[in-house]
Coordinates of C-alpha atoms in Angstrom, one line a residue:
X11 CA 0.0 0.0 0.0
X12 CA 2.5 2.5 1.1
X13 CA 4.4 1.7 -2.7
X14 CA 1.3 2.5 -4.4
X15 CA 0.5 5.3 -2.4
X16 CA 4.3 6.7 -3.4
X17 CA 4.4 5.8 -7.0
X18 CA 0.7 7.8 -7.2
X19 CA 2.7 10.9 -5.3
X20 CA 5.6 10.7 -7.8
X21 CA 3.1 10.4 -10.8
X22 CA 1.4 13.1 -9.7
X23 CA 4.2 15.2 -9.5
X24 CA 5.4 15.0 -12.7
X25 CA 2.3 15.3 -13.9
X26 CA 1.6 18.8 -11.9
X27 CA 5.6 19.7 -13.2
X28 CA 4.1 18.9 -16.8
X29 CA 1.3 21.4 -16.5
X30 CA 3.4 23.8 -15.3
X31 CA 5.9 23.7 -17.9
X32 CA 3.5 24.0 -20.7
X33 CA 1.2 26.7 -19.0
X34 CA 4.3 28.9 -18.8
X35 CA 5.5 28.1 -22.2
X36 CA 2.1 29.4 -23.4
X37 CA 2.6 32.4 -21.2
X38 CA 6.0 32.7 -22.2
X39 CA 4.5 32.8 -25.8
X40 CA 1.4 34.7 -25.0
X41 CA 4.1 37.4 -24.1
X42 CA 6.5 37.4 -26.9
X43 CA 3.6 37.6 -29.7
X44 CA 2.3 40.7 -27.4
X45 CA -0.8 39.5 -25.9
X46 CA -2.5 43.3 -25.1
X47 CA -2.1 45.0 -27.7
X48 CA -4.7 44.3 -29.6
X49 CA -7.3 46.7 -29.4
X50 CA -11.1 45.9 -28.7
X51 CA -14.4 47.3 -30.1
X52 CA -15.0 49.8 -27.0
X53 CA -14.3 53.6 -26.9
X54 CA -10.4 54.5 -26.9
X55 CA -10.6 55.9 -23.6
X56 CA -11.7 52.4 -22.0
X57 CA -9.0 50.8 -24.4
X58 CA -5.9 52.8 -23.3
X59 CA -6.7 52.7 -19.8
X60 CA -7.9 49.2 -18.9
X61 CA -7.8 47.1 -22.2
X62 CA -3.8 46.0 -21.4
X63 CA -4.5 45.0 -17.6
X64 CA -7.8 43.4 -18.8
X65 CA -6.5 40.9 -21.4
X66 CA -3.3 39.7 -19.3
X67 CA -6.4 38.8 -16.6
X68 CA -8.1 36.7 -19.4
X69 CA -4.7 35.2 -20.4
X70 CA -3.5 34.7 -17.3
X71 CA -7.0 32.5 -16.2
X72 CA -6.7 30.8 -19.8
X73 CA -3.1 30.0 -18.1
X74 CA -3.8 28.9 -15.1
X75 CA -7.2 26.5 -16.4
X76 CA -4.0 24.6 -18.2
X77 CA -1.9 24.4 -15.4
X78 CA -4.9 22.2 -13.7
X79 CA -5.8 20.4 -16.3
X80 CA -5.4 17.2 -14.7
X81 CA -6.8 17.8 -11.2
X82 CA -10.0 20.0 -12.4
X83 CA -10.5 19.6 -15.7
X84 CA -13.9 20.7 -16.4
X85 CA -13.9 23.4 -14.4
X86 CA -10.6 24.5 -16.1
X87 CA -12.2 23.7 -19.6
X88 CA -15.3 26.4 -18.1
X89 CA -13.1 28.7 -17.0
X90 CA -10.9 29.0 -20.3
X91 CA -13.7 28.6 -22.8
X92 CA -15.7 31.7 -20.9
X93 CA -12.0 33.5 -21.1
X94 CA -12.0 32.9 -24.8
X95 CA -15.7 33.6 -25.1
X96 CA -14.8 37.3 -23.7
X97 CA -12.2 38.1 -25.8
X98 CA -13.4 37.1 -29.0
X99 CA -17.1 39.5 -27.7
X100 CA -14.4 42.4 -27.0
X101 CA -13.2 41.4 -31.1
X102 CA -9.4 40.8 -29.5
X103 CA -7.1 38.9 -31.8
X104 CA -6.5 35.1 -30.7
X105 CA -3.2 34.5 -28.6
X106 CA -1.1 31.0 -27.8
X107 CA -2.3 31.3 -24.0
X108 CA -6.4 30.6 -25.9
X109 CA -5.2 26.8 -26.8
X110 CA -6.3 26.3 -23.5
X111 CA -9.4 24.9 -24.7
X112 CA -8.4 22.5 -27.3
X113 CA -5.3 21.6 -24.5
X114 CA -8.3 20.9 -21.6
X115 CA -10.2 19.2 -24.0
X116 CA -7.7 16.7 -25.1
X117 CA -6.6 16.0 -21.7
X118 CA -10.2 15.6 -20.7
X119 CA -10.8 12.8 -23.7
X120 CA -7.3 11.2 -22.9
X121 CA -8.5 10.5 -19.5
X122 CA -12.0 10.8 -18.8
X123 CA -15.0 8.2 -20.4
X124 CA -15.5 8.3 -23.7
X125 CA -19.6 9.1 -23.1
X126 CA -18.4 11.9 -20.7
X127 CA -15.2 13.3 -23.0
X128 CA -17.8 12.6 -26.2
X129 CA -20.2 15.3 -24.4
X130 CA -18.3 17.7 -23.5
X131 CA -16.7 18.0 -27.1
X132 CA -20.5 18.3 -28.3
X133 CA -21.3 21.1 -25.7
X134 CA -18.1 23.2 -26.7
X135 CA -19.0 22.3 -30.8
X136 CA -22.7 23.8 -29.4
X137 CA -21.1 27.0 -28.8
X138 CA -19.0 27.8 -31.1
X139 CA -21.8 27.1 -33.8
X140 CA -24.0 28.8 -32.0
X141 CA -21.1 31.9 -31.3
X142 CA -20.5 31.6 -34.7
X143 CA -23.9 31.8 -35.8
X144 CA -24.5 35.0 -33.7
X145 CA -21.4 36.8 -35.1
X146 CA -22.6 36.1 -38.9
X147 CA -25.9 37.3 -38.0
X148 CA -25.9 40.4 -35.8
X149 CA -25.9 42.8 -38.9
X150 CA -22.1 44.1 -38.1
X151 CA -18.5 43.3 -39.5
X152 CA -16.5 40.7 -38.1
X153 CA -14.6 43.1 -35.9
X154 CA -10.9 41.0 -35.6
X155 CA -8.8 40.9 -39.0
X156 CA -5.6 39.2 -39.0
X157 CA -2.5 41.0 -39.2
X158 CA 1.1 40.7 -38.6
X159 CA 2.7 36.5 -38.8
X160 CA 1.1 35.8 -35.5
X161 CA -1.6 37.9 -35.1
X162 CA 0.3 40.7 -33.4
X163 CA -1.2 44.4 -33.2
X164 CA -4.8 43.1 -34.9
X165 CA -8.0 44.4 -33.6
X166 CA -11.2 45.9 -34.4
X167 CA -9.9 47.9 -37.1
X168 CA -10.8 48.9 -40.8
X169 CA -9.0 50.3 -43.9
X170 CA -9.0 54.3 -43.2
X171 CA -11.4 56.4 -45.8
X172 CA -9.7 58.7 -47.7
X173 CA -10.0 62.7 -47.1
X174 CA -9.3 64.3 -43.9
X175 CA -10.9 62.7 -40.7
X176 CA -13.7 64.8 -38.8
X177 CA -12.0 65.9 -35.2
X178 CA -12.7 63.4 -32.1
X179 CA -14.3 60.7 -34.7
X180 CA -13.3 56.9 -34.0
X181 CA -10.4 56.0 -36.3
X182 CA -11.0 52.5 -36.3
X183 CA -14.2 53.1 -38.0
X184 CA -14.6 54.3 -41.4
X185 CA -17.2 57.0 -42.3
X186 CA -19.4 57.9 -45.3
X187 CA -18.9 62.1 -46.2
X188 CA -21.2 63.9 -43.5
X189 CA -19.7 61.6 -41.1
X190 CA -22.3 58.8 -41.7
X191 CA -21.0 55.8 -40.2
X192 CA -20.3 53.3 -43.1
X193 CA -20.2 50.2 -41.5
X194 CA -20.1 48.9 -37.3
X195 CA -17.9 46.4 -36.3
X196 CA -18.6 43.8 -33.7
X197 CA -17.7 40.8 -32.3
X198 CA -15.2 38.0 -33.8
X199 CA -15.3 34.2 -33.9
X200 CA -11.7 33.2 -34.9
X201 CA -12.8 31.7 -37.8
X202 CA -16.1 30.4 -36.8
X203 CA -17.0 26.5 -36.9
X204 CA -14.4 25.8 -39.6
X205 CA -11.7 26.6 -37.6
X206 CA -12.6 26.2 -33.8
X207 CA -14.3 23.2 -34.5
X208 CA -12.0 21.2 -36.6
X209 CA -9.7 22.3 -33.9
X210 CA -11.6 20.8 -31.0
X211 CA -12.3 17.8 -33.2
X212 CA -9.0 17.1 -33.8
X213 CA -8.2 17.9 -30.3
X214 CA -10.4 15.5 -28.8
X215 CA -9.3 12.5 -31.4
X216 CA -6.2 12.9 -30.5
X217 CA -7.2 12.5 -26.1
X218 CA -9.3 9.7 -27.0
X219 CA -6.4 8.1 -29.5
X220 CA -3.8 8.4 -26.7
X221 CA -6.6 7.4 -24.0
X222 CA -7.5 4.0 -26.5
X223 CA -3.2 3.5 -27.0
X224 CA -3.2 3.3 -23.1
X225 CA -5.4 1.2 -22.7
X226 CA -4.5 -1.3 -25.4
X227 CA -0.8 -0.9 -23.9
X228 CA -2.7 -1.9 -20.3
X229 CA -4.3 -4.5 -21.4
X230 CA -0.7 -6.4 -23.5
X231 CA 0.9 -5.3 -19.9
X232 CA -2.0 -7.4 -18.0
X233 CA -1.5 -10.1 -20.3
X234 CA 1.8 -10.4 -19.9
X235 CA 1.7 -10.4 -16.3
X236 CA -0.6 -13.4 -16.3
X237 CA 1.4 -14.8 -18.7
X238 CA 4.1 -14.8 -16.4
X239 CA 2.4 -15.3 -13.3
X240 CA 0.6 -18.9 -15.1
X241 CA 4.4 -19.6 -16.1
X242 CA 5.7 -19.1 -12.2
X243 CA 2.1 -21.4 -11.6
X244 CA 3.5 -24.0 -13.6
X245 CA 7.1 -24.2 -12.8
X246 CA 5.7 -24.3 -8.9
X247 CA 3.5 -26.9 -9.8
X248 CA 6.7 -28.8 -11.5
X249 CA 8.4 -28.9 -8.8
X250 CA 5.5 -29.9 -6.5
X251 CA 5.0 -32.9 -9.0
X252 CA 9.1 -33.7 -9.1
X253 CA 9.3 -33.7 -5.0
X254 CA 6.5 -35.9 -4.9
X255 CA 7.8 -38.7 -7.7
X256 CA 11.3 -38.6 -5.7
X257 CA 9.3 -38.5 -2.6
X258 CA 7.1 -42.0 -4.3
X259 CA 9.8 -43.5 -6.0
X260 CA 12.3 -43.3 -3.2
X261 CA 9.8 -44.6 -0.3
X262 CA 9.3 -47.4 -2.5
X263 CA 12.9 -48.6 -3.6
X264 CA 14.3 -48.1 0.3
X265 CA 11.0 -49.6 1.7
X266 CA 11.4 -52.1 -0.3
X267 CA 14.5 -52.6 0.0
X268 CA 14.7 -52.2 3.9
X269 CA 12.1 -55.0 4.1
X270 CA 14.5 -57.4 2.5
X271 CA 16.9 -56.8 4.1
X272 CA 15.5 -56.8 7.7
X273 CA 13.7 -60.2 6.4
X274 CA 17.1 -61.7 5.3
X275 CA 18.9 -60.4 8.6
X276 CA 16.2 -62.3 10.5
X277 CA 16.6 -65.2 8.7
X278 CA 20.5 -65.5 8.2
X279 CA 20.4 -64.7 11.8
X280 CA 18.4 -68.2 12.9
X281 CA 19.8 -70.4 10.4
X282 CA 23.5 -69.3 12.1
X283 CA 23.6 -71.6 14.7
X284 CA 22.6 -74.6 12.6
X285 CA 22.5 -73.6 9.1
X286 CA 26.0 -71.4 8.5
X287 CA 25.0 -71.5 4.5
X288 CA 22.2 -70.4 5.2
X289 CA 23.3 -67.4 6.9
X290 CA 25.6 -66.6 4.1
X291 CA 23.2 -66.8 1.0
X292 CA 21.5 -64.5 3.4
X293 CA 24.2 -62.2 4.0
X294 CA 24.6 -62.6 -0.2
X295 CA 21.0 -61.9 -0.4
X296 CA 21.1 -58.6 1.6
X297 CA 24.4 -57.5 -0.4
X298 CA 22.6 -57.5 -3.9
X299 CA 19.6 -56.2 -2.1
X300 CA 21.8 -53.3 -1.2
X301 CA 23.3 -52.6 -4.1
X302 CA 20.3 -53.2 -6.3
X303 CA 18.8 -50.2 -3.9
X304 CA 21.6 -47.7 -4.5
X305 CA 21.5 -48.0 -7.5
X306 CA 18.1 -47.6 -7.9
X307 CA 18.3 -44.4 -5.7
X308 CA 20.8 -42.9 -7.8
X309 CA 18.4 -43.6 -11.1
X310 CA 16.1 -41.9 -9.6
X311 CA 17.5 -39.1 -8.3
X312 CA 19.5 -38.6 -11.9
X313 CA 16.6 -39.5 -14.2
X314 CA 14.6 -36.2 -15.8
X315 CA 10.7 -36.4 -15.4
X316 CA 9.4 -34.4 -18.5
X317 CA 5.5 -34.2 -19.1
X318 CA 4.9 -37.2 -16.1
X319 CA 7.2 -39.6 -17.8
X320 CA 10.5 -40.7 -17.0
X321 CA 13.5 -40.2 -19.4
X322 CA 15.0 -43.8 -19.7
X323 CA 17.5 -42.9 -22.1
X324 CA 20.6 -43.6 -20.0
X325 CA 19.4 -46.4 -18.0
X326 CA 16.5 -49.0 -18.2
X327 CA 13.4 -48.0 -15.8
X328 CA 11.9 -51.3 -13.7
X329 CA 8.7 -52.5 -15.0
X330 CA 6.9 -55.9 -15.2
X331 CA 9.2 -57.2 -17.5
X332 CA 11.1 -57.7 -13.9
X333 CA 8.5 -58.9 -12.0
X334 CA 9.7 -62.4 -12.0
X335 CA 13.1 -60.8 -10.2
X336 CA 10.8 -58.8 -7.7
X337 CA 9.0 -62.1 -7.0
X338 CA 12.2 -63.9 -6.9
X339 CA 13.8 -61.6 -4.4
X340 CA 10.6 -61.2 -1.6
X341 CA 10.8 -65.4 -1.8
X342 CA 14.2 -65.2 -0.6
X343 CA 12.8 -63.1 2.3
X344 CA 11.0 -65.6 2.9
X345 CA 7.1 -65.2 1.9
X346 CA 6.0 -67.4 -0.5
X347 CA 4.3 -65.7 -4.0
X348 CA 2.4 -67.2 -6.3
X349 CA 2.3 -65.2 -10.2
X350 CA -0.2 -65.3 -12.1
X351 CA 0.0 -63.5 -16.0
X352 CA -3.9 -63.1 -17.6
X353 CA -4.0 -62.1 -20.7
X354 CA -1.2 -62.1 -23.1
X355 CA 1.6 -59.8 -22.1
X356 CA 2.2 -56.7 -24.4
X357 CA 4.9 -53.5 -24.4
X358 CA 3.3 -50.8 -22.0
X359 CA 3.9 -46.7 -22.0
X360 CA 7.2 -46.3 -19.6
X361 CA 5.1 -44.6 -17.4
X362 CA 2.3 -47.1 -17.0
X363 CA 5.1 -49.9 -16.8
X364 CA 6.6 -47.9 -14.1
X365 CA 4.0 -47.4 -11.8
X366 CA 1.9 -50.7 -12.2
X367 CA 5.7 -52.5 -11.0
X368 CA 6.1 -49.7 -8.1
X369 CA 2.4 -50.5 -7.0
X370 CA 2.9 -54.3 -7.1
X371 CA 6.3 -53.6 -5.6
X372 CA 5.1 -51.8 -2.6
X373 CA 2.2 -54.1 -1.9
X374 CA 4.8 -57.3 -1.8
X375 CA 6.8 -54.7 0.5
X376 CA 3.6 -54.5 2.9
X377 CA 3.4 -58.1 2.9
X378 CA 6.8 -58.6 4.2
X379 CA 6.3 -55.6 7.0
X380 CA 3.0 -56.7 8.3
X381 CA 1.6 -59.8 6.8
X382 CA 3.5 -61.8 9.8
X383 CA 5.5 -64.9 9.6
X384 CA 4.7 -68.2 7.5
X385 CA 2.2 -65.9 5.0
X386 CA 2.0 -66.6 1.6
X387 CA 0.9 -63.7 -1.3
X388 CA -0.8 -64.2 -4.7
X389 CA -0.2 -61.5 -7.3
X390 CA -2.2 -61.4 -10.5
X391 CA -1.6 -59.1 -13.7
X392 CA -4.7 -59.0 -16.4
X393 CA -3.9 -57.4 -19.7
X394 CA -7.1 -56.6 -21.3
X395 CA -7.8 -54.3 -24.0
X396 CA -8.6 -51.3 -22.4
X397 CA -7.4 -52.0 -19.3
X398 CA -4.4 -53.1 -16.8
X399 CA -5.8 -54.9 -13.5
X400 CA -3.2 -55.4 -10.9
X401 CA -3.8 -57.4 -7.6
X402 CA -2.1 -58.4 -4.5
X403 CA -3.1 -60.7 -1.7
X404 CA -2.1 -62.5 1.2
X405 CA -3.6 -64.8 4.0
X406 CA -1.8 -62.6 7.0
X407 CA -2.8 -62.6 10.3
X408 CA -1.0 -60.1 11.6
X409 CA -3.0 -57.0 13.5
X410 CA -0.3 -54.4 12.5
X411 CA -1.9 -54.3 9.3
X412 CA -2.4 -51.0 7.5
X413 CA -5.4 -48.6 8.0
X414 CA -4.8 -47.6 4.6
X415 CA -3.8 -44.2 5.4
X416 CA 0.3 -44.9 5.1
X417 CA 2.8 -43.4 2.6
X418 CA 2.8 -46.4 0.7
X419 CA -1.0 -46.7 -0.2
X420 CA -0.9 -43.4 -0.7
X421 CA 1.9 -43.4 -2.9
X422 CA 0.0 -46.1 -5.1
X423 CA -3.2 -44.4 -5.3
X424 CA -1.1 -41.0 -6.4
X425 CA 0.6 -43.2 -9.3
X426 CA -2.4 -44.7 -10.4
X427 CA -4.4 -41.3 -10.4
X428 CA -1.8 -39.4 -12.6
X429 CA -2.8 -42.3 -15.3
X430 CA -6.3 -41.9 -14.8
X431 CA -6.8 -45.6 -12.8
X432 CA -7.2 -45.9 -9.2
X433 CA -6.4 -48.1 -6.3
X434 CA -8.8 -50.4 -3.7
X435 CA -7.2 -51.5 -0.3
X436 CA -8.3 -53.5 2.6
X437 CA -8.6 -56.8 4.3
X438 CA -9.7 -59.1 2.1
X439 CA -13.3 -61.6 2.5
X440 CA -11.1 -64.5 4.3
X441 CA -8.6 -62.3 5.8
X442 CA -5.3 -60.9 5.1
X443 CA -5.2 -57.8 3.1
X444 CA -5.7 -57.3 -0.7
X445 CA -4.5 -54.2 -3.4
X446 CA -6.4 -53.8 -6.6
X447 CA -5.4 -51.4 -8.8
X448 CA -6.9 -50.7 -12.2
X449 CA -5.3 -48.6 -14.8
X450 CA -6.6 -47.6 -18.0
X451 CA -4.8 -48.4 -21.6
X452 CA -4.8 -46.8 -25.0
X453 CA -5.8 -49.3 -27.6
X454 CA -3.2 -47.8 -29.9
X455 CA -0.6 -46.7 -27.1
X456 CA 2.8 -48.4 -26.8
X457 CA 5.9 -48.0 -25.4

């Protein structure tokens, strides 16, 4: 809050230094094309006397209207169109400080509604028609004529008539012989709709073109912060979905390979006494276990993970082409597994392959931890067309088992979700506990 509250003080600020800068520069110009001296329609008593003090007043308020531009701006717009409205009834010449309007006006359609900006432009057109209108129709003589490269030194004034003038008669306006007056001289309106409108016209179309530029410019700046913000989205959500894999993949590979090994320890360690080669094709047992681990950690902790599949470029992935090995290997632990294959066995997607092994590899895992001593476990794969079912069972007795809530079973039902499947755990109708998972195929889809 306190940033936006500064960077709206700082904007402001320059903006106020703008207005400043271009109210004295038409000041500065008001002055050097000599803003008072042209001379109104009023007797030359009034003229020499107040004319000069009166016009700087009316320039000075045309001044100051741009100079607030931005804070007030139709008050300012009022107050410099009633300035101009005054000087053009007194027939004075236009000056650089009377582009007030046209300046309020375009600031007023750069940053106002278009409805409100669109109105105003109409109510000014109003006048100036109308203004216009009056001038052409009051019966007199446009009283301003232009004179001089910018205006300077014109006034109500017409060509002098030839002959002697009468004493004390007005030399600005011409008389018939008998000193008739020829013709009156009145108000002026700049040029009349021609000019002052296509002025404010323009005016305006430029506000609104620079009001319609800033917003376009908003709206590619919007976009490209949601652009950006959707790419920080998705690189957090990359990394959210690469911490869990490693967080999956390595609670299965040391799970797994823990339980071997504690189940190997255990058994090398009773067969010592009595058995001493048993206890070494244990100790052999939990070696390889080891190492096959390791080695397994460091694949995963190596292997990129693009687009939710795993980049097996530099070294084979497990799958179920190794399930025989995985069965193999909890035997030696010392539960007995029974295979089953339905269906005839076909190449999978790597990352199908990978997770259907993982889930049958952590269910074997929970077998060893909790299904108890002497259980046996029955694993069954069923490749059908659409579909790969996966199953795991045992006849443990063990009251440790499960509530279903672990890492593990949580691990599988993440893997199997990411493919669009899902996983079903719990004790099964005669005891023990079962895993279903079910996982969805591609007809067309192979490795």
């Amino acid at each position: 809050m306190k940033t936006f509250v500064a960077a709206l003080g700082g904007a402001l600020r320059r903006s106020s230094i703008q207005d400043a800068g271009l109210a004295a520069a038409l000041l500065a110009g008001t002055w050097a094309v000599g803003g008072s001296a042209a001379t109104p329609v009023v007797s030359a008593s009034f003229a020499e006397a107040l004319w000069p003090h009166a016009r700087w007043v009316l320039i000075v308020i045309c001044v100051a209207a741009v100079a607030v531009r931005r804070r007030w701006p139709i008050p300012a717009l009022a107050a410099a169109a009633l300035a101009g409205m005054v000087q053009m009834a007194l027939a004075a010449g236009p000056v650089p400080a009377d582009l007030a309007v046209p300046i309020i006006l375009y600031t007023i359609a750069s940053q106002r509604p278009r409805k409100a900006s669109l109105a105003l432009l109409g109510a000014a057109l109003a006048v100036v028609t109308a203004w216009s209108a009056y001038v052409n129709l009051d019966g007199r003589v446009n009283g301003w004529v232009y004179e001089g490269p910018f205006g300077a030194g014109a006034g109500a004034r017409a060509p002098e008539a030839p002959g002697p003038q009468p004493q004390g008669a007005e030399r600005d306006l011409p008389l018939r012989d008998g000193g008739e007056t020829l013709e009156t001289f009145g108000p002026t309106d700049w040029g009349g709709t021609p000019v002052l409108g296509s002025l404010l016209v323009v005016a305006w179309a430029i506000g609104w073109g620079v009001q319609s530029r800033r917003a376009y410019l908003g709206q590619l700046e919007a976009r490209a912060r949601d652009v950006q913000r959707e790419r920080d989205q998705q690189a957090a959500l990359a990394v959210a979905a690469e911490r869990a894999r490693i967080s999956r993949e390595m609670h299965d590979v040391v799970a797994h390979g823990l339980a071997v090994i504690v189940m190997q320890a255990q058994g090398g360690a009773a067969a010592f006494a009595k058995r001493p080669a048993d206890t070494l094709a244990a100790l052999d047992a939990i070696v390889a276990t080891g190492r096959a681990s390791l080695a397994d950690i460091r694949h995963v902790l190596a292997a990129p993970f693009v687009d939710g599949q795993i980049d097996d470029s530099a070294r084979p992935v497990p799958g179920l082409a190794q399930l025989r090995r995985l069965v193999d290997q909890v035997e030696q632990a010392g539960t007995t597994v029974q295979l089953h294959i339905d269906g005839a066995p076909r190449p999978l997607p790597t990352r199908v392959d990978v997770s259907s092994y993982r889930i049958l590899q952590e269910s074997l895992t929970n077998t060893l931890k909790h299904a108890g001593p002497e259980a046996a476990a029955q694993v069954i794969v069923s490749y059908r067309s659409d579909e790969l079912r996966l199953e795991v069972s045992d006849n443990g007795t063990n009251e440790s088992i499960s509530d279903g809530n672990g890492n593990g079973l949580r691990g599988m039902r993440e893997r199997a979700a990411l493919l669009g499947g899902e996983v079903a755990t719990g004790r099964g109708p005669d005891g023990g506990y079962v895993v279903r998972a079910r996982i969805p195929l591609d007809p067309g889809e192979t490795a």
